[in-house]
Amino acid sequence: MIPELRASASTACAVRNTIILGDALAVLPTAPRQSVHLTVFSPPYDGIRDYGKDWRLDYQSLGSELFELTVDGGVCAVVIGDGTKNFAKSMTTFRWAVDWVDRAGWRLFECCIYARHGNPGAWWAQRFRVDHEFILIFFKGDRPRQFDKSSLMVPSKHAGKVYSGTDRLTNGGFKKIEPKAVNDMKCRGTLWEYATSNTEGNRTKLEHPATYPDKLADDLIQCFSKPGDLVLDPMCGSGTTCVMAARSKRDYLGIEINESYYEIAQRRMKEEVENDVRLF
Ligand SMILES: C[S@@+](CC[C@H](N)C(=O)[O-])C[C@H]1O[C@@H](n2cnc3c(N)ncnc32)[C@H](O)[C@@H]1O
């Protein structure tokens, strides 16, 4: 059952570094326009979990509202997937992406694959096991105001070798490349791989049924925000985004509609931020 909102229009406004119990679509309109630098969240999608019979997510209003709240150059990352019914995918991810770009004003920076290794999901006899979700990364304006890939580096396969050869041109011809040493490290590509969401062994976080890995939230925060920025999670569940933001000296704002999940998030803030316990 959806709990009574505690965040009224007058109390929910310009506060930072807090988690609010309420409906994101009621709380967000009370927040100051152009104040959010980065939003990282995962919405419930396609009825995969039961959030009550009256629950329904108006993703179009959410896209417009988040756009209004975001600063020029700000980024919004949505971790989302598609349910399957009668052998067909729901297309939810694609609907969100097209609507947010064509109507709400967002631009799509990238659609990364979040590979969830070890995911116990459906091993069906007649279809593939689904072991990925998407990370839709939207931005507002001309380009992201912050992009720091230093925490996303991985070892280069050909480190220590010298690269020489040719590049193929669009007209089919070849261009010779000057010999160049391959760097030891390179930025990861669009495949982002994580073990299942709670390899950190966090018992409090485990009380929520649908979390994403701490490291996934942290990777996005390190890349697309700076210390002092405001990081928002409008559906914060167990508080993963808020915990990671606070630990990296970002301001945070979390919103959660379900009272038990809200309490988990509050506990995590206490256990992991106030007491500075790091689980990865
Ligand atoms: C997939 S979970 C998010 C988990 C989170 N990323 C984590 O790692 O803990 C989605 C959350 O959205 C919350 N939710 C659903 N509708 C909401 C709404 N309208 N406003 C705020 N929260 C909502 C659900 O209660 C649920 O906890």
Coordinates of C-alpha atoms and ligand atoms in Angstrom, one line a residue:
M1 CA 0.0 0.0 0.0
I2 CA 1.2 3.5 -0.8
P3 CA 1.8 5.3 2.5
E4 CA 0.4 8.7 3.3
L5 CA 2.8 11.4 2.1
R6 CA 4.8 13.1 4.7
A7 CA 6.5 15.5 2.4
S8 CA 4.1 18.4 1.8
A9 CA 4.7 21.1 -0.8
S10 CA 5.9 23.4 2.0
T11 CA 8.3 21.1 3.7
A12 CA 9.9 19.3 0.8
C13 CA 11.5 22.3 -1.0
A14 CA 15.1 23.4 -1.0
V15 CA 16.4 20.8 1.5
R16 CA 19.6 18.9 0.7
N17 CA 21.2 16.0 2.4
T18 CA 18.0 14.3 3.4
I19 CA 15.8 11.5 2.3
I20 CA 12.1 12.3 2.0
L21 CA 9.2 9.9 2.5
G22 CA 6.8 10.7 -0.4
D23 CA 5.8 10.3 -4.0
A24 CA 8.5 11.7 -6.3
L25 CA 5.9 13.2 -8.6
A26 CA 4.4 15.2 -5.7
V27 CA 7.8 16.2 -4.1
L28 CA 9.8 17.1 -7.2
P29 CA 7.6 20.1 -8.2
T30 CA 8.4 21.7 -4.8
A31 CA 12.2 21.6 -5.4
P32 CA 14.0 24.6 -6.9
R33 CA 14.3 24.6 -10.7
Q34 CA 17.8 24.1 -12.1
S35 CA 19.4 22.9 -8.9
V36 CA 20.3 19.2 -9.6
H37 CA 23.6 18.3 -11.2
L38 CA 23.2 14.6 -11.5
T39 CA 20.2 12.2 -11.0
V40 CA 20.9 8.4 -10.7
F41 CA 18.0 6.1 -10.2
S42 CA 16.2 2.9 -11.1
P43 CA 12.4 3.0 -11.4
P44 CA 10.2 -0.1 -10.9
Y45 CA 9.3 -1.3 -14.3
D46 CA 6.8 -3.6 -15.9
G47 CA 5.3 -4.8 -12.7
I48 CA 8.4 -7.0 -12.0
R49 CA 7.8 -6.2 -8.3
D50 CA 4.5 -5.6 -6.5
Y51 CA 4.3 -2.0 -5.4
G52 CA 0.5 -2.2 -4.7
K53 CA -2.5 -2.3 -7.0
D54 CA -2.8 1.5 -7.3
W55 CA 0.8 2.0 -8.2
R56 CA 1.6 3.4 -11.7
L57 CA 4.6 5.3 -12.9
D58 CA 4.0 8.4 -15.1
Y59 CA 7.4 8.3 -16.7
Q60 CA 6.5 11.2 -19.1
S61 CA 5.8 13.7 -16.2
L62 CA 8.8 12.3 -14.4
G63 CA 11.1 13.0 -17.4
S64 CA 9.8 16.6 -17.8
E65 CA 10.0 17.3 -14.1
L66 CA 13.6 16.1 -13.8
F67 CA 14.5 18.1 -16.9
E68 CA 13.2 21.3 -15.2
L69 CA 15.1 20.5 -12.0
T70 CA 18.4 19.9 -13.8
V71 CA 21.2 22.5 -14.4
D72 CA 22.4 23.1 -17.9
G73 CA 24.9 20.3 -18.7
G74 CA 23.5 18.2 -15.9
V75 CA 23.0 14.4 -16.4
C76 CA 20.3 11.9 -15.5
A77 CA 21.1 8.2 -15.5
V78 CA 18.3 5.7 -15.5
V79 CA 18.9 2.0 -14.7
I80 CA 16.1 0.2 -16.4
G81 CA 15.2 -3.0 -18.2
D82 CA 12.3 -4.7 -20.0
G83 CA 9.9 -7.3 -18.8
T84 CA 8.8 -10.2 -21.0
K85 CA 5.2 -11.2 -21.6
N86 CA 4.0 -13.9 -24.0
F87 CA 7.6 -14.1 -25.4
A88 CA 7.8 -10.4 -26.3
K89 CA 9.8 -7.7 -24.6
S90 CA 7.8 -4.8 -23.2
M91 CA 9.9 -2.1 -24.9
T92 CA 9.7 0.1 -21.8
T93 CA 13.4 1.1 -22.0
F94 CA 13.0 2.3 -25.6
R95 CA 9.7 4.1 -24.8
W96 CA 11.4 6.0 -22.0
A97 CA 14.4 7.0 -24.2
V98 CA 12.3 8.2 -27.2
D99 CA 9.8 10.1 -25.1
W100 CA 12.4 11.8 -22.9
V101 CA 14.4 12.9 -25.9
D102 CA 11.6 13.8 -28.4
R103 CA 9.2 15.4 -25.9
A104 CA 10.9 16.3 -22.6
G105 CA 14.1 17.9 -24.0
W106 CA 16.8 15.5 -22.8
R107 CA 19.6 14.3 -25.1
L108 CA 20.9 10.8 -25.0
F109 CA 24.6 10.7 -24.1
E110 CA 24.9 6.9 -24.1
C111 CA 22.9 3.7 -23.5
C112 CA 25.3 1.4 -21.6
I113 CA 24.7 -2.2 -20.9
Y114 CA 24.7 -3.1 -17.2
A115 CA 25.8 -6.8 -17.3
R116 CA 24.6 -8.5 -14.1
H117 CA 26.8 -11.5 -13.6
G118 CA 25.5 -14.1 -11.4
N119 CA 21.9 -12.8 -11.8
P120 CA 19.7 -15.7 -10.8
G121 CA 16.9 -14.5 -13.2
A122 CA 14.8 -16.8 -15.4
W123 CA 16.6 -19.7 -17.0
W124 CA 13.7 -20.6 -19.3
A125 CA 13.9 -23.5 -21.7
Q126 CA 12.7 -21.5 -24.7
R127 CA 14.4 -18.2 -24.4
F128 CA 17.6 -16.5 -23.4
R129 CA 18.4 -15.9 -19.7
V130 CA 18.3 -12.2 -19.2
D131 CA 21.4 -11.0 -17.5
H132 CA 21.5 -7.3 -18.4
E133 CA 19.7 -4.1 -17.9
F134 CA 20.3 -0.7 -19.5
I135 CA 21.8 2.5 -18.2
L136 CA 20.2 5.3 -20.1
I137 CA 22.5 8.4 -19.7
F138 CA 20.7 11.6 -20.6
F139 CA 22.1 15.1 -20.5
K140 CA 20.6 18.6 -20.7
G141 CA 22.0 21.3 -23.0
D142 CA 25.1 21.3 -25.3
R143 CA 27.2 18.7 -23.5
P144 CA 27.7 17.2 -20.0
R145 CA 29.2 19.8 -17.7
Q146 CA 31.4 17.2 -16.1
F147 CA 32.9 14.0 -17.5
D148 CA 35.8 12.4 -15.5
K149 CA 36.5 8.9 -16.7
S150 CA 39.5 8.4 -14.4
S151 CA 37.6 6.0 -12.1
L152 CA 36.4 4.0 -15.1
M153 CA 39.8 2.9 -16.3
V154 CA 40.5 -0.8 -17.0
P155 CA 43.8 -2.5 -18.1
S156 CA 44.5 -2.3 -21.8
K157 CA 44.6 -5.8 -23.4
H158 CA 47.7 -4.8 -25.5
A159 CA 49.5 -2.7 -22.9
G160 CA 53.3 -2.6 -23.5
K161 CA 52.9 -3.2 -27.3
V162 CA 53.4 -0.7 -30.0
Y163 CA 50.4 -0.1 -32.3
S164 CA 51.1 0.6 -35.9
G165 CA 49.0 0.0 -39.0
T166 CA 46.2 1.6 -40.9
D167 CA 42.8 3.1 -40.3
R168 CA 40.0 2.5 -42.7
L169 CA 38.6 5.7 -44.2
T170 CA 34.9 6.3 -45.0
N171 CA 35.7 6.3 -48.7
G172 CA 37.1 2.8 -48.4
G173 CA 40.7 3.9 -48.5
F174 CA 43.4 3.5 -45.9
K175 CA 45.3 6.0 -43.7
K176 CA 48.7 5.0 -42.3
I177 CA 49.0 5.5 -38.5
E178 CA 52.3 6.5 -36.9
P179 CA 53.6 3.8 -34.5
K180 CA 52.3 4.5 -31.0
A181 CA 52.8 2.8 -27.6
V182 CA 49.5 1.4 -26.3
N183 CA 48.6 2.9 -22.8
D184 CA 48.6 0.6 -19.8
M185 CA 45.0 1.6 -19.0
K186 CA 42.0 2.6 -21.1
C187 CA 38.5 3.8 -20.3
R188 CA 35.9 1.0 -20.2
G189 CA 33.5 1.0 -23.1
T190 CA 29.7 0.8 -23.0
L191 CA 29.6 -2.6 -21.3
W192 CA 29.5 -2.1 -17.6
E193 CA 29.9 -5.3 -15.7
Y194 CA 29.1 -5.9 -12.1
A195 CA 28.5 -9.0 -9.9
T196 CA 24.9 -9.1 -8.5
S197 CA 23.8 -6.1 -6.7
N198 CA 24.8 -7.0 -3.2
T199 CA 28.2 -8.7 -3.3
E200 CA 29.1 -6.1 -0.7
G201 CA 27.3 -8.4 1.9
N202 CA 25.3 -5.5 3.3
R203 CA 22.5 -7.0 5.4
T204 CA 20.6 -3.8 5.7
K205 CA 20.6 -3.2 1.9
L206 CA 19.5 -6.8 1.4
E207 CA 16.2 -6.0 3.1
H208 CA 15.2 -4.2 -0.2
P209 CA 14.3 -6.6 -3.0
A210 CA 15.6 -4.7 -6.0
T211 CA 18.8 -2.7 -5.5
Y212 CA 21.7 -1.9 -7.8
P213 CA 25.4 -2.3 -6.9
D214 CA 27.0 0.4 -4.8
K215 CA 29.8 0.5 -7.4
L216 CA 27.4 1.2 -10.3
A217 CA 26.0 4.3 -8.5
D218 CA 29.5 5.4 -7.5
D219 CA 30.9 5.0 -11.0
L220 CA 28.2 7.4 -12.3
I221 CA 28.7 9.8 -9.5
Q222 CA 32.5 10.0 -10.0
C223 CA 32.2 10.4 -13.7
F224 CA 29.3 13.0 -14.0
S225 CA 29.6 15.1 -10.8
K226 CA 32.0 17.0 -8.6
P227 CA 32.2 17.4 -4.8
G228 CA 29.6 19.9 -3.7
D229 CA 27.2 19.0 -6.5
L230 CA 23.6 18.0 -5.8
V231 CA 22.9 14.3 -6.6
L232 CA 19.2 13.2 -6.7
D233 CA 17.6 9.8 -6.5
P234 CA 13.8 10.3 -6.8
M235 CA 13.1 6.6 -6.2
C236 CA 15.9 5.8 -3.8
G237 CA 14.9 2.4 -2.4
S238 CA 17.5 1.3 0.1
G239 CA 19.4 4.6 -0.5
T240 CA 22.3 3.3 -2.6
T241 CA 22.7 6.6 -4.6
C242 CA 22.4 8.8 -1.5
V243 CA 25.0 6.7 0.5
M244 CA 27.5 6.8 -2.4
A245 CA 26.9 10.6 -3.0
A246 CA 27.5 11.5 0.6
R247 CA 30.6 9.4 0.9
S248 CA 32.1 11.3 -2.1
K249 CA 31.3 14.7 -0.6
R250 CA 28.3 15.4 -2.9
D251 CA 25.1 16.8 -1.5
Y252 CA 22.2 14.3 -2.0
L253 CA 18.4 14.3 -2.1
G254 CA 16.5 11.0 -2.0
I255 CA 12.8 10.4 -2.3
E256 CA 11.1 7.0 -1.5
I257 CA 7.4 6.3 -1.4
N258 CA 7.4 3.1 0.6
E259 CA 7.8 3.6 4.4
S260 CA 9.7 0.4 5.1
Y261 CA 12.2 1.1 2.2
Y262 CA 12.5 4.7 3.4
E263 CA 13.5 3.4 6.8
I264 CA 16.1 1.0 5.3
A265 CA 17.6 4.0 3.5
Q266 CA 17.7 6.1 6.7
R267 CA 19.5 3.2 8.5
R268 CA 22.0 2.9 5.7
M269 CA 22.8 6.6 5.9
K270 CA 23.5 6.2 9.6
E271 CA 25.4 2.9 9.4
E272 CA 27.5 3.7 6.3
V273 CA 27.9 7.4 6.2
E274 CA 27.8 8.6 9.8
N275 CA 29.9 5.7 10.9
D276 CA 31.9 5.7 7.6
V277 CA 31.7 2.0 7.1
R278 CA 32.9 1.1 3.5
L279 CA 31.7 -2.1 2.0
F280 CA 33.6 -2.1 -1.3
Ligands
LIG1 C1 14.2 -0.5 -8.1 S1 13.9 0.3 -6.6 C2 15.3 1.3 -6.3 C3 16.4 0.7 -5.6 C4 17.6 1.5 -5.4 N1 18.3 2.0 -6.6 C5 18.6 0.8 -4.5 O1 19.8 0.5 -4.9 O2 18.3 0.6 -3.3 C6 12.6 1.4 -7.0 C7 12.1 2.1 -5.8 O3 11.1 3.2 -6.2 C8 10.2 3.3 -5.2 N2 9.1 4.1 -5.8 C9 8.1 3.6 -6.7 N3 7.3 4.6 -7.1 C10 7.8 5.8 -6.4 C11 7.3 7.1 -6.5 N4 6.3 7.5 -7.2 N5 8.0 8.0 -5.7 C12 9.1 7.6 -5.0 N6 9.5 6.3 -4.9 C13 8.9 5.4 -5.6 C14 9.8 1.9 -4.8 O4 9.2 1.9 -3.5 C15 11.2 1.3 -4.8 O5 11.8 1.3 -3.6

